[in-house]
Every structure is written in structure tokens, then in C-alpha cells.
Amino acid sequence: LTLESLRAKLDGNVSSMTIRGYDYKDIKVKGFVLQKSFNGELNVRDQYLDMDFTGKVNLTNKIPEFNFNANIQYAHLNELHLTKQDVQIAGIMNSNFTGNNPDNMLGSISLKNFMIIRDTMHARIDNMKVDARLLSSEAKSIKVTSEYGDVDITGNFTLKELPKALIAFARYTFTRDYIDTTGNSATQDFTLKVNVEDMGSLSRIIVPNLLALKNAVINGNFKSLDHALNLTGNIWVNQHAGFSDF
């Protein structure tokens, strides 16, 4: 049985189901499945996933849709072929969004009583919400709120192209006679607000070489076409790439 072959109203037990190359076992399902769309309830007691799921997932279209609540006792993401890193998660997830990457995501994801384990590092998130909204045909906002702090980025931006734009800005600013050849790249024109408390081990899970990040306040804006970057604030970081306490 594969996800693509399902076209039925289901109420019972499924011995196995293959998704992204992993064969899930011990599944109780009640709902309706049509190709890559599911609406209903799932109770999974697999070796690498213990989860109670209620809601809808539609992977039929180019931009997938997610609207569900999930209570995850444990999930080993690398064993499920969802990540290449050794990452485990547990907790409550509420999702109502469309998209398959940060740049086309619209909607919200909430985490509650959430645990993340990467290799030997552990971090707990009591409450976190990621909210992405389209403000106009070109402008959008992504807001992250949690007990660790808040992040707000608003304007015309693509996170995938942002590193390339920042490198081009640095070369334009610090290289004599530099010719900017990034004219065809996506325009970056946004404001940024960051207020971070003590992130503890969560900072190391996100960036393994970063031992500590706390008491960070950053405000700024970036306009790639004008080669303009303005940042104000302060930040305390402990040991990243050999540097300490700056």
C-alpha cells in the first residue's frame, strides 16, 4: 500500500504505509484519502513515530496545504527520511498553512510543550508561533514569537536568495571597482526586528557551533538594489567559529 494508491474512505487498521521511502507500521486510520490528500484521524504507533493526528493534509497540488493538530510522543526525523541530521521531536503541533518552504509559506504553525533533540543536545519550547502573511502582491511578513524572544521580518524578501544578496552587498561595499552582476536576483527590501532572550541549548541545535546567544536586540533594514544595509542593536554571543564573548 502506498500513499499514491489510496482512494477510499477508511476506518480501521493499516499494517503499513510507505511515505518518502519509509514504511510506517501500526496505523489506525479514520477518514478519507484521495491520492495525496487525507482528511481525518491518524493514530500511529511506529518504532520511530508515536503520534495522534487530526486534520487535513493535501499534497496533491504544487503548493501543499496543511490544517491539523498533532500530539507527538516521539518522532525520529532522520529515521523517517525527513532530515539528514539526527533530530528527534516531541510535543503538540497546531498547523494551518500552505507551502513547502519558508518563502512560499502562508499561515501559521504553533508548538506547545515541545522538545527538540539533536545529537546529544536538548531544548524545550513551551510556546512558539510562526505566522506568515502576504501583505500585498510583493510584500509579506514572517513573525516568530516564543519565550525565547521575537523575530519580525516585513517587506519584499526571499530567504533562499538572501545570503547571495548579502554577499553581493559586502563585495560592493568593500571591493574597489566591484561590478554588481546580481541584477537578475530577487529583490530584497525589508525591515527586521529581533529581540532574543537567553536561548540556551536551542541556539546550539539551530547552529551547532554557537554555544550561547542571549540578550540580543537588533533593528534594521536592507535594500539590495540601493546596496543599503542599516543595523542597530546589541548582541551577546559565546564562541562561534573560534570567537568568544563579543
PDB file of C-alpha atoms in Angstrom:
ATOM      1  CA  LEU A   1       0.000   0.000   0.000  1.00  0.00           C
ATOM      2  CA  THR A   2       1.382   3.403  -0.983  1.00  0.00           C
ATOM      3  CA  LEU A   3       0.054   6.917  -0.497  1.00  0.00           C
ATOM      4  CA  GLU A   4      -0.472   7.372  -4.253  1.00  0.00           C
ATOM      5  CA  SER A   5      -2.641   4.233  -4.477  1.00  0.00           C
ATOM      6  CA  LEU A   6      -5.129   5.198  -1.746  1.00  0.00           C
ATOM      7  CA  ARG A   7      -8.615   6.248  -2.898  1.00  0.00           C
ATOM      8  CA  ALA A   8     -11.031   5.317  -0.155  1.00  0.00           C
ATOM      9  CA  LYS A   9     -12.933   6.068   2.997  1.00  0.00           C
ATOM     10  CA  LEU A  10     -11.005   4.277   5.710  1.00  0.00           C
ATOM     11  CA  ASP A  11     -11.966   3.164   9.204  1.00  0.00           C
ATOM     12  CA  GLY A  12      -9.662   0.548  10.637  1.00  0.00           C
ATOM     13  CA  ASN A  13      -6.055  -0.542  10.914  1.00  0.00           C
ATOM     14  CA  VAL A  14      -3.367  -0.223   8.243  1.00  0.00           C
ATOM     15  CA  SER A  15      -0.478  -2.641   8.633  1.00  0.00           C
ATOM     16  CA  SER A  16       1.966  -0.457   6.702  1.00  0.00           C
ATOM     17  CA  MET A  17       2.133   2.682   4.569  1.00  0.00           C
ATOM     18  CA  THR A  18       5.109   3.960   2.568  1.00  0.00           C
ATOM     19  CA  ILE A  19       5.839   7.721   2.575  1.00  0.00           C
ATOM     20  CA  ARG A  20       9.106   9.216   1.304  1.00  0.00           C
ATOM     21  CA  GLY A  21      10.664   5.787   1.226  1.00  0.00           C
ATOM     22  CA  TYR A  22       9.872   4.870   4.850  1.00  0.00           C
ATOM     23  CA  ASP A  23       7.477   2.038   5.685  1.00  0.00           C
ATOM     24  CA  TYR A  24       5.265   3.160   8.609  1.00  0.00           C
ATOM     25  CA  LYS A  25       3.786   0.379  10.770  1.00  0.00           C
ATOM     26  CA  ASP A  26       0.841   0.016  13.173  1.00  0.00           C
ATOM     27  CA  ILE A  27      -1.510   2.746  11.966  1.00  0.00           C
ATOM     28  CA  LYS A  28      -5.141   3.262  12.953  1.00  0.00           C
ATOM     29  CA  VAL A  29      -6.961   5.482  10.487  1.00  0.00           C
ATOM     30  CA  LYS A  30     -10.412   7.020  10.261  1.00  0.00           C
ATOM     31  CA  GLY A  31     -11.015   9.405   7.385  1.00  0.00           C
ATOM     32  CA  PHE A  32     -10.990   9.923   3.657  1.00  0.00           C
ATOM     33  CA  VAL A  33      -7.993   9.529   1.368  1.00  0.00           C
ATOM     34  CA  LEU A  34      -7.831  10.633  -2.245  1.00  0.00           C
ATOM     35  CA  GLN A  35      -4.430  10.230  -3.900  1.00  0.00           C
ATOM     36  CA  LYS A  36      -2.162  12.507  -1.841  1.00  0.00           C
ATOM     37  CA  SER A  37      -4.915  14.138   0.230  1.00  0.00           C
ATOM     38  CA  PHE A  38      -6.051  12.950   3.665  1.00  0.00           C
ATOM     39  CA  ASN A  39      -8.776  14.324   5.932  1.00  0.00           C
ATOM     40  CA  GLY A  40      -9.449  12.587   9.214  1.00  0.00           C
ATOM     41  CA  GLU A  41      -7.710  10.972  12.175  1.00  0.00           C
ATOM     42  CA  LEU A  42      -4.470   9.001  12.385  1.00  0.00           C
ATOM     43  CA  ASN A  43      -3.029   7.139  15.348  1.00  0.00           C
ATOM     44  CA  VAL A  44       0.498   5.928  14.625  1.00  0.00           C
ATOM     45  CA  ARG A  45       2.455   3.619  16.908  1.00  0.00           C
ATOM     46  CA  ASP A  46       5.508   3.066  14.740  1.00  0.00           C
ATOM     47  CA  GLN A  47       9.012   2.304  16.023  1.00  0.00           C
ATOM     48  CA  TYR A  48      10.130   5.823  15.069  1.00  0.00           C
ATOM     49  CA  LEU A  49       6.830   7.733  15.289  1.00  0.00           C
ATOM     50  CA  ASP A  50       4.186   7.775  18.031  1.00  0.00           C
ATOM     51  CA  MET A  51       1.559  10.352  17.088  1.00  0.00           C
ATOM     52  CA  ASP A  52      -2.152  11.199  17.311  1.00  0.00           C
ATOM     53  CA  PHE A  53      -3.198  13.333  14.322  1.00  0.00           C
ATOM     54  CA  THR A  54      -6.456  15.100  13.484  1.00  0.00           C
ATOM     55  CA  GLY A  55      -6.956  17.265  10.408  1.00  0.00           C
ATOM     56  CA  LYS A  56      -6.191  17.587   6.718  1.00  0.00           C
ATOM     57  CA  VAL A  57      -3.063  17.317   4.590  1.00  0.00           C
ATOM     58  CA  ASN A  58      -3.291  17.903   0.846  1.00  0.00           C
ATOM     59  CA  LEU A  59      -0.126  17.161  -1.132  1.00  0.00           C
ATOM     60  CA  THR A  60      -1.912  16.939  -4.491  1.00  0.00           C
ATOM     61  CA  ASN A  61      -1.133  20.443  -5.726  1.00  0.00           C
ATOM     62  CA  LYS A  62       2.221  22.097  -6.325  1.00  0.00           C
ATOM     63  CA  ILE A  63       1.729  24.116  -3.134  1.00  0.00           C
ATOM     64  CA  PRO A  64       0.664  21.688  -0.373  1.00  0.00           C
ATOM     65  CA  GLU A  65      -1.954  22.505   2.260  1.00  0.00           C
ATOM     66  CA  PHE A  66      -1.809  21.647   5.968  1.00  0.00           C
ATOM     67  CA  ASN A  67      -4.523  22.106   8.585  1.00  0.00           C
ATOM     68  CA  PHE A  68      -4.078  19.766  11.524  1.00  0.00           C
ATOM     69  CA  ASN A  69      -3.424  19.176  15.206  1.00  0.00           C
ATOM     70  CA  ALA A  70      -0.798  16.604  16.169  1.00  0.00           C
ATOM     71  CA  ASN A  71       0.195  15.240  19.569  1.00  0.00           C
ATOM     72  CA  ILE A  72       3.632  13.714  19.046  1.00  0.00           C
ATOM     73  CA  GLN A  73       5.025  11.439  21.752  1.00  0.00           C
ATOM     74  CA  TYR A  74       8.202  10.944  19.733  1.00  0.00           C
ATOM     75  CA  ALA A  75       9.374  11.288  16.141  1.00  0.00           C
ATOM     76  CA  HIS A  76      12.847  10.351  14.870  1.00  0.00           C
ATOM     77  CA  LEU A  77      13.009  12.584  11.799  1.00  0.00           C
ATOM     78  CA  ASN A  78      16.143  11.137  10.238  1.00  0.00           C
ATOM     79  CA  GLU A  79      14.836   7.565  10.532  1.00  0.00           C
ATOM     80  CA  LEU A  80      11.620   8.734   8.829  1.00  0.00           C
ATOM     81  CA  HIS A  81      13.684  10.201   5.952  1.00  0.00           C
ATOM     82  CA  LEU A  82      12.555  13.732   6.819  1.00  0.00           C
ATOM     83  CA  THR A  83      16.000  15.122   7.733  1.00  0.00           C
ATOM     84  CA  LYS A  84      19.609  14.143   7.199  1.00  0.00           C
ATOM     85  CA  GLN A  85      20.553  15.126  10.754  1.00  0.00           C
ATOM     86  CA  ASP A  86      19.889  13.060  13.891  1.00  0.00           C
ATOM     87  CA  VAL A  87      16.846  15.025  15.110  1.00  0.00           C
ATOM     88  CA  GLN A  88      14.042  13.907  17.420  1.00  0.00           C
ATOM     89  CA  ILE A  89      10.942  15.893  18.384  1.00  0.00           C
ATOM     90  CA  ALA A  90       8.012  15.523  20.781  1.00  0.00           C
ATOM     91  CA  GLY A  91       5.124  17.794  21.729  1.00  0.00           C
ATOM     92  CA  ILE A  92       1.950  19.378  20.407  1.00  0.00           C
ATOM     93  CA  MET A  93       1.836  20.972  16.955  1.00  0.00           C
ATOM     94  CA  ASN A  94      -1.053  23.007  15.520  1.00  0.00           C
ATOM     95  CA  SER A  95      -0.742  23.933  11.859  1.00  0.00           C
ATOM     96  CA  ASN A  96      -2.855  25.856   9.369  1.00  0.00           C
ATOM     97  CA  PHE A  97      -0.756  26.887   6.364  1.00  0.00           C
ATOM     98  CA  THR A  98       0.112  26.344   2.739  1.00  0.00           C
ATOM     99  CA  GLY A  99       3.630  25.936   1.373  1.00  0.00           C
ATOM    100  CA  ASN A 100       6.631  23.622   1.256  1.00  0.00           C
ATOM    101  CA  ASN A 101       9.427  26.087   2.091  1.00  0.00           C
ATOM    102  CA  PRO A 102       9.797  29.310   4.135  1.00  0.00           C
ATOM    103  CA  ASP A 103       9.472  31.525   1.051  1.00  0.00           C
ATOM    104  CA  ASN A 104       6.055  30.281  -0.099  1.00  0.00           C
ATOM    105  CA  MET A 105       4.621  29.505   3.341  1.00  0.00           C
ATOM    106  CA  LEU A 106       1.415  31.359   4.260  1.00  0.00           C
ATOM    107  CA  GLY A 107      -0.388  30.726   7.529  1.00  0.00           C
ATOM    108  CA  SER A 108       0.705  29.663  10.990  1.00  0.00           C
ATOM    109  CA  ILE A 109       2.438  26.886  12.924  1.00  0.00           C
ATOM    110  CA  SER A 110       2.236  26.663  16.720  1.00  0.00           C
ATOM    111  CA  LEU A 111       4.306  24.485  19.052  1.00  0.00           C
ATOM    112  CA  LYS A 112       3.421  23.752  22.679  1.00  0.00           C
ATOM    113  CA  ASN A 113       5.336  21.755  25.301  1.00  0.00           C
ATOM    114  CA  PHE A 114       7.776  20.841  22.558  1.00  0.00           C
ATOM    115  CA  MET A 115      11.087  19.029  22.918  1.00  0.00           C
ATOM    116  CA  ILE A 116      13.823  19.015  20.284  1.00  0.00           C
ATOM    117  CA  ILE A 117      16.842  16.717  20.438  1.00  0.00           C
ATOM    118  CA  ARG A 118      19.739  16.984  18.008  1.00  0.00           C
ATOM    119  CA  ASP A 119      22.544  14.518  18.595  1.00  0.00           C
ATOM    120  CA  THR A 120      23.179  14.959  22.359  1.00  0.00           C
ATOM    121  CA  MET A 121      21.618  18.448  22.696  1.00  0.00           C
ATOM    122  CA  HIS A 122      18.158  19.009  24.181  1.00  0.00           C
ATOM    123  CA  ALA A 123      15.903  22.082  24.121  1.00  0.00           C
ATOM    124  CA  ARG A 124      12.354  22.678  25.325  1.00  0.00           C
ATOM    125  CA  ILE A 125       9.884  25.122  23.796  1.00  0.00           C
ATOM    126  CA  ASP A 126       6.860  25.918  25.956  1.00  0.00           C
ATOM    127  CA  ASN A 127       5.095  28.045  23.351  1.00  0.00           C
ATOM    128  CA  MET A 128       6.171  29.169  19.885  1.00  0.00           C
ATOM    129  CA  LYS A 129       4.221  30.505  16.920  1.00  0.00           C
ATOM    130  CA  VAL A 130       5.367  31.176  13.374  1.00  0.00           C
ATOM    131  CA  ASP A 131       2.986  33.377  11.389  1.00  0.00           C
ATOM    132  CA  ALA A 132       3.492  34.216   7.691  1.00  0.00           C
ATOM    133  CA  ARG A 133       1.189  36.610   5.874  1.00  0.00           C
ATOM    134  CA  LEU A 134       1.013  38.168   2.412  1.00  0.00           C
ATOM    135  CA  LEU A 135       0.618  41.952   2.779  1.00  0.00           C
ATOM    136  CA  SER A 136       0.464  42.784  -0.940  1.00  0.00           C
ATOM    137  CA  SER A 137       1.495  41.310  -4.282  1.00  0.00           C
ATOM    138  CA  GLU A 138       5.152  41.821  -3.309  1.00  0.00           C
ATOM    139  CA  ALA A 139       5.304  42.350   0.452  1.00  0.00           C
ATOM    140  CA  LYS A 140       4.899  39.768   3.201  1.00  0.00           C
ATOM    141  CA  SER A 141       5.715  39.318   6.853  1.00  0.00           C
ATOM    142  CA  ILE A 142       7.095  36.472   8.918  1.00  0.00           C
ATOM    143  CA  LYS A 143       6.747  36.720  12.688  1.00  0.00           C
ATOM    144  CA  VAL A 144       8.124  34.292  15.260  1.00  0.00           C
ATOM    145  CA  THR A 145       7.042  34.640  18.897  1.00  0.00           C
ATOM    146  CA  SER A 146       8.144  32.470  21.824  1.00  0.00           C
ATOM    147  CA  GLU A 147       9.528  32.578  25.353  1.00  0.00           C
ATOM    148  CA  TYR A 148      12.982  32.865  23.767  1.00  0.00           C
ATOM    149  CA  GLY A 149      12.115  36.138  22.024  1.00  0.00           C
ATOM    150  CA  ASP A 150      10.516  37.596  18.914  1.00  0.00           C
ATOM    151  CA  VAL A 151      11.533  37.998  15.271  1.00  0.00           C
ATOM    152  CA  ASP A 152       9.676  40.138  12.728  1.00  0.00           C
ATOM    153  CA  ILE A 153      10.748  40.470   9.098  1.00  0.00           C
ATOM    154  CA  THR A 154       8.494  42.516   6.817  1.00  0.00           C
ATOM    155  CA  GLY A 155       8.810  43.570   3.184  1.00  0.00           C
ATOM    156  CA  ASN A 156       9.880  42.117  -0.124  1.00  0.00           C
ATOM    157  CA  PHE A 157      12.316  39.274   0.511  1.00  0.00           C
ATOM    158  CA  THR A 158      13.177  35.673  -0.273  1.00  0.00           C
ATOM    159  CA  LEU A 159      15.097  33.801   2.402  1.00  0.00           C
ATOM    160  CA  LYS A 160      16.637  31.457  -0.167  1.00  0.00           C
ATOM    161  CA  GLU A 161      18.244  34.371  -2.068  1.00  0.00           C
ATOM    162  CA  LEU A 162      19.097  36.491   0.974  1.00  0.00           C
ATOM    163  CA  PRO A 163      22.623  35.085   1.584  1.00  0.00           C
ATOM    164  CA  LYS A 164      23.555  35.755  -2.045  1.00  0.00           C
ATOM    165  CA  ALA A 165      22.250  39.336  -1.765  1.00  0.00           C
ATOM    166  CA  LEU A 166      24.219  39.976   1.444  1.00  0.00           C
ATOM    167  CA  ILE A 167      27.423  38.647  -0.143  1.00  0.00           C
ATOM    168  CA  ALA A 168      26.868  40.934  -3.140  1.00  0.00           C
ATOM    169  CA  PHE A 169      26.311  43.872  -0.760  1.00  0.00           C
ATOM    170  CA  ALA A 170      29.574  43.125   1.075  1.00  0.00           C
ATOM    171  CA  ARG A 171      31.526  42.880  -2.172  1.00  0.00           C
ATOM    172  CA  TYR A 172      30.004  46.105  -3.488  1.00  0.00           C
ATOM    173  CA  THR A 173      30.789  47.905  -0.230  1.00  0.00           C
ATOM    174  CA  PHE A 174      34.308  46.662   0.437  1.00  0.00           C
ATOM    175  CA  THR A 175      35.713  45.786  -3.006  1.00  0.00           C
ATOM    176  CA  ARG A 176      37.173  48.524  -5.173  1.00  0.00           C
ATOM    177  CA  ASP A 177      35.708  48.750  -8.699  1.00  0.00           C
ATOM    178  CA  TYR A 178      33.302  45.904  -7.981  1.00  0.00           C
ATOM    179  CA  ILE A 179      30.684  45.386 -10.687  1.00  0.00           C
ATOM    180  CA  ASP A 180      27.348  44.157  -9.372  1.00  0.00           C
ATOM    181  CA  THR A 181      26.099  41.270 -11.525  1.00  0.00           C
ATOM    182  CA  THR A 182      23.138  40.300  -9.335  1.00  0.00           C
ATOM    183  CA  GLY A 183      20.599  42.379 -11.247  1.00  0.00           C
ATOM    184  CA  ASN A 184      18.521  39.319 -12.069  1.00  0.00           C
ATOM    185  CA  SER A 185      18.400  38.152  -8.458  1.00  0.00           C
ATOM    186  CA  ALA A 186      15.284  38.525  -6.348  1.00  0.00           C
ATOM    187  CA  THR A 187      14.889  41.990  -4.834  1.00  0.00           C
ATOM    188  CA  GLN A 188      15.466  42.250  -1.087  1.00  0.00           C
ATOM    189  CA  ASP A 189      13.735  45.232   0.527  1.00  0.00           C
ATOM    190  CA  PHE A 190      12.674  44.601   4.110  1.00  0.00           C
ATOM    191  CA  THR A 191      12.815  45.652   7.750  1.00  0.00           C
ATOM    192  CA  LEU A 192      13.993  43.392  10.554  1.00  0.00           C
ATOM    193  CA  LYS A 193      13.271  43.408  14.272  1.00  0.00           C
ATOM    194  CA  VAL A 194      14.861  40.845  16.609  1.00  0.00           C
ATOM    195  CA  ASN A 195      14.540  40.613  20.377  1.00  0.00           C
ATOM    196  CA  VAL A 196      16.109  37.462  21.835  1.00  0.00           C
ATOM    197  CA  GLU A 197      16.376  36.422  25.474  1.00  0.00           C
ATOM    198  CA  ASP A 198      18.636  33.574  26.634  1.00  0.00           C
ATOM    199  CA  MET A 199      18.194  30.798  24.033  1.00  0.00           C
ATOM    200  CA  GLY A 200      20.178  28.243  25.985  1.00  0.00           C
ATOM    201  CA  SER A 201      20.793  24.978  24.133  1.00  0.00           C
ATOM    202  CA  LEU A 202      18.270  25.875  21.402  1.00  0.00           C
ATOM    203  CA  SER A 203      20.869  28.132  19.784  1.00  0.00           C
ATOM    204  CA  ARG A 204      23.271  25.179  19.508  1.00  0.00           C
ATOM    205  CA  ILE A 205      20.585  22.982  17.952  1.00  0.00           C
ATOM    206  CA  ILE A 206      19.951  25.605  15.270  1.00  0.00           C
ATOM    207  CA  VAL A 207      23.645  26.497  14.810  1.00  0.00           C
ATOM    208  CA  PRO A 208      25.790  23.695  16.328  1.00  0.00           C
ATOM    209  CA  ASN A 209      28.952  25.846  16.718  1.00  0.00           C
ATOM    210  CA  LEU A 210      27.061  28.583  18.553  1.00  0.00           C
ATOM    211  CA  LEU A 211      27.358  27.858  22.283  1.00  0.00           C
ATOM    212  CA  ALA A 212      25.168  30.684  23.594  1.00  0.00           C
ATOM    213  CA  LEU A 213      23.049  33.529  22.286  1.00  0.00           C
ATOM    214  CA  LYS A 214      21.199  35.886  24.613  1.00  0.00           C
ATOM    215  CA  ASN A 215      20.138  39.489  25.223  1.00  0.00           C
ATOM    216  CA  ALA A 216      20.102  40.339  21.523  1.00  0.00           C
ATOM    217  CA  VAL A 217      18.241  43.387  20.225  1.00  0.00           C
ATOM    218  CA  ILE A 218      18.579  44.135  16.516  1.00  0.00           C
ATOM    219  CA  ASN A 219      16.671  46.585  14.323  1.00  0.00           C
ATOM    220  CA  GLY A 220      17.466  47.232  10.698  1.00  0.00           C
ATOM    221  CA  ASN A 221      16.546  47.344   7.053  1.00  0.00           C
ATOM    222  CA  PHE A 222      18.105  46.116   3.829  1.00  0.00           C
ATOM    223  CA  LYS A 223      17.615  47.360   0.246  1.00  0.00           C
ATOM    224  CA  SER A 224      19.582  45.260  -2.205  1.00  0.00           C
ATOM    225  CA  LEU A 225      19.010  47.467  -5.251  1.00  0.00           C
ATOM    226  CA  ASP A 226      20.367  50.501  -3.368  1.00  0.00           C
ATOM    227  CA  HIS A 227      23.174  48.490  -1.735  1.00  0.00           C
ATOM    228  CA  ALA A 228      21.940  49.817   1.615  1.00  0.00           C
ATOM    229  CA  LEU A 229      22.083  47.962   4.924  1.00  0.00           C
ATOM    230  CA  ASN A 230      21.329  49.624   8.265  1.00  0.00           C
ATOM    231  CA  LEU A 231      21.561  47.760  11.569  1.00  0.00           C
ATOM    232  CA  THR A 232      21.406  48.930  15.168  1.00  0.00           C
ATOM    233  CA  GLY A 233      21.368  46.971  18.404  1.00  0.00           C
ATOM    234  CA  ASN A 234      23.464  44.790  20.648  1.00  0.00           C
ATOM    235  CA  ILE A 235      24.143  41.085  20.894  1.00  0.00           C
ATOM    236  CA  TRP A 236      25.972  38.718  23.261  1.00  0.00           C
ATOM    237  CA  VAL A 237      27.381  35.570  21.684  1.00  0.00           C
ATOM    238  CA  ASN A 238      29.631  32.921  23.185  1.00  0.00           C
ATOM    239  CA  GLN A 239      32.062  31.011  20.948  1.00  0.00           C
ATOM    240  CA  HIS A 240      31.206  30.778  17.300  1.00  0.00           C
ATOM    241  CA  ALA A 241      33.924  29.783  14.830  1.00  0.00           C
ATOM    242  CA  GLY A 242      36.569  30.366  17.482  1.00  0.00           C
ATOM    243  CA  PHE A 243      35.394  33.777  18.708  1.00  0.00           C
ATOM    244  CA  SER A 244      34.122  34.373  22.240  1.00  0.00           C
ATOM    245  CA  ASP A 245      32.023  36.978  24.065  1.00  0.00           C
ATOM    246  CA  PHE A 246      31.655  39.881  21.627  1.00  0.00           C
TER     247      PHE A 246
END
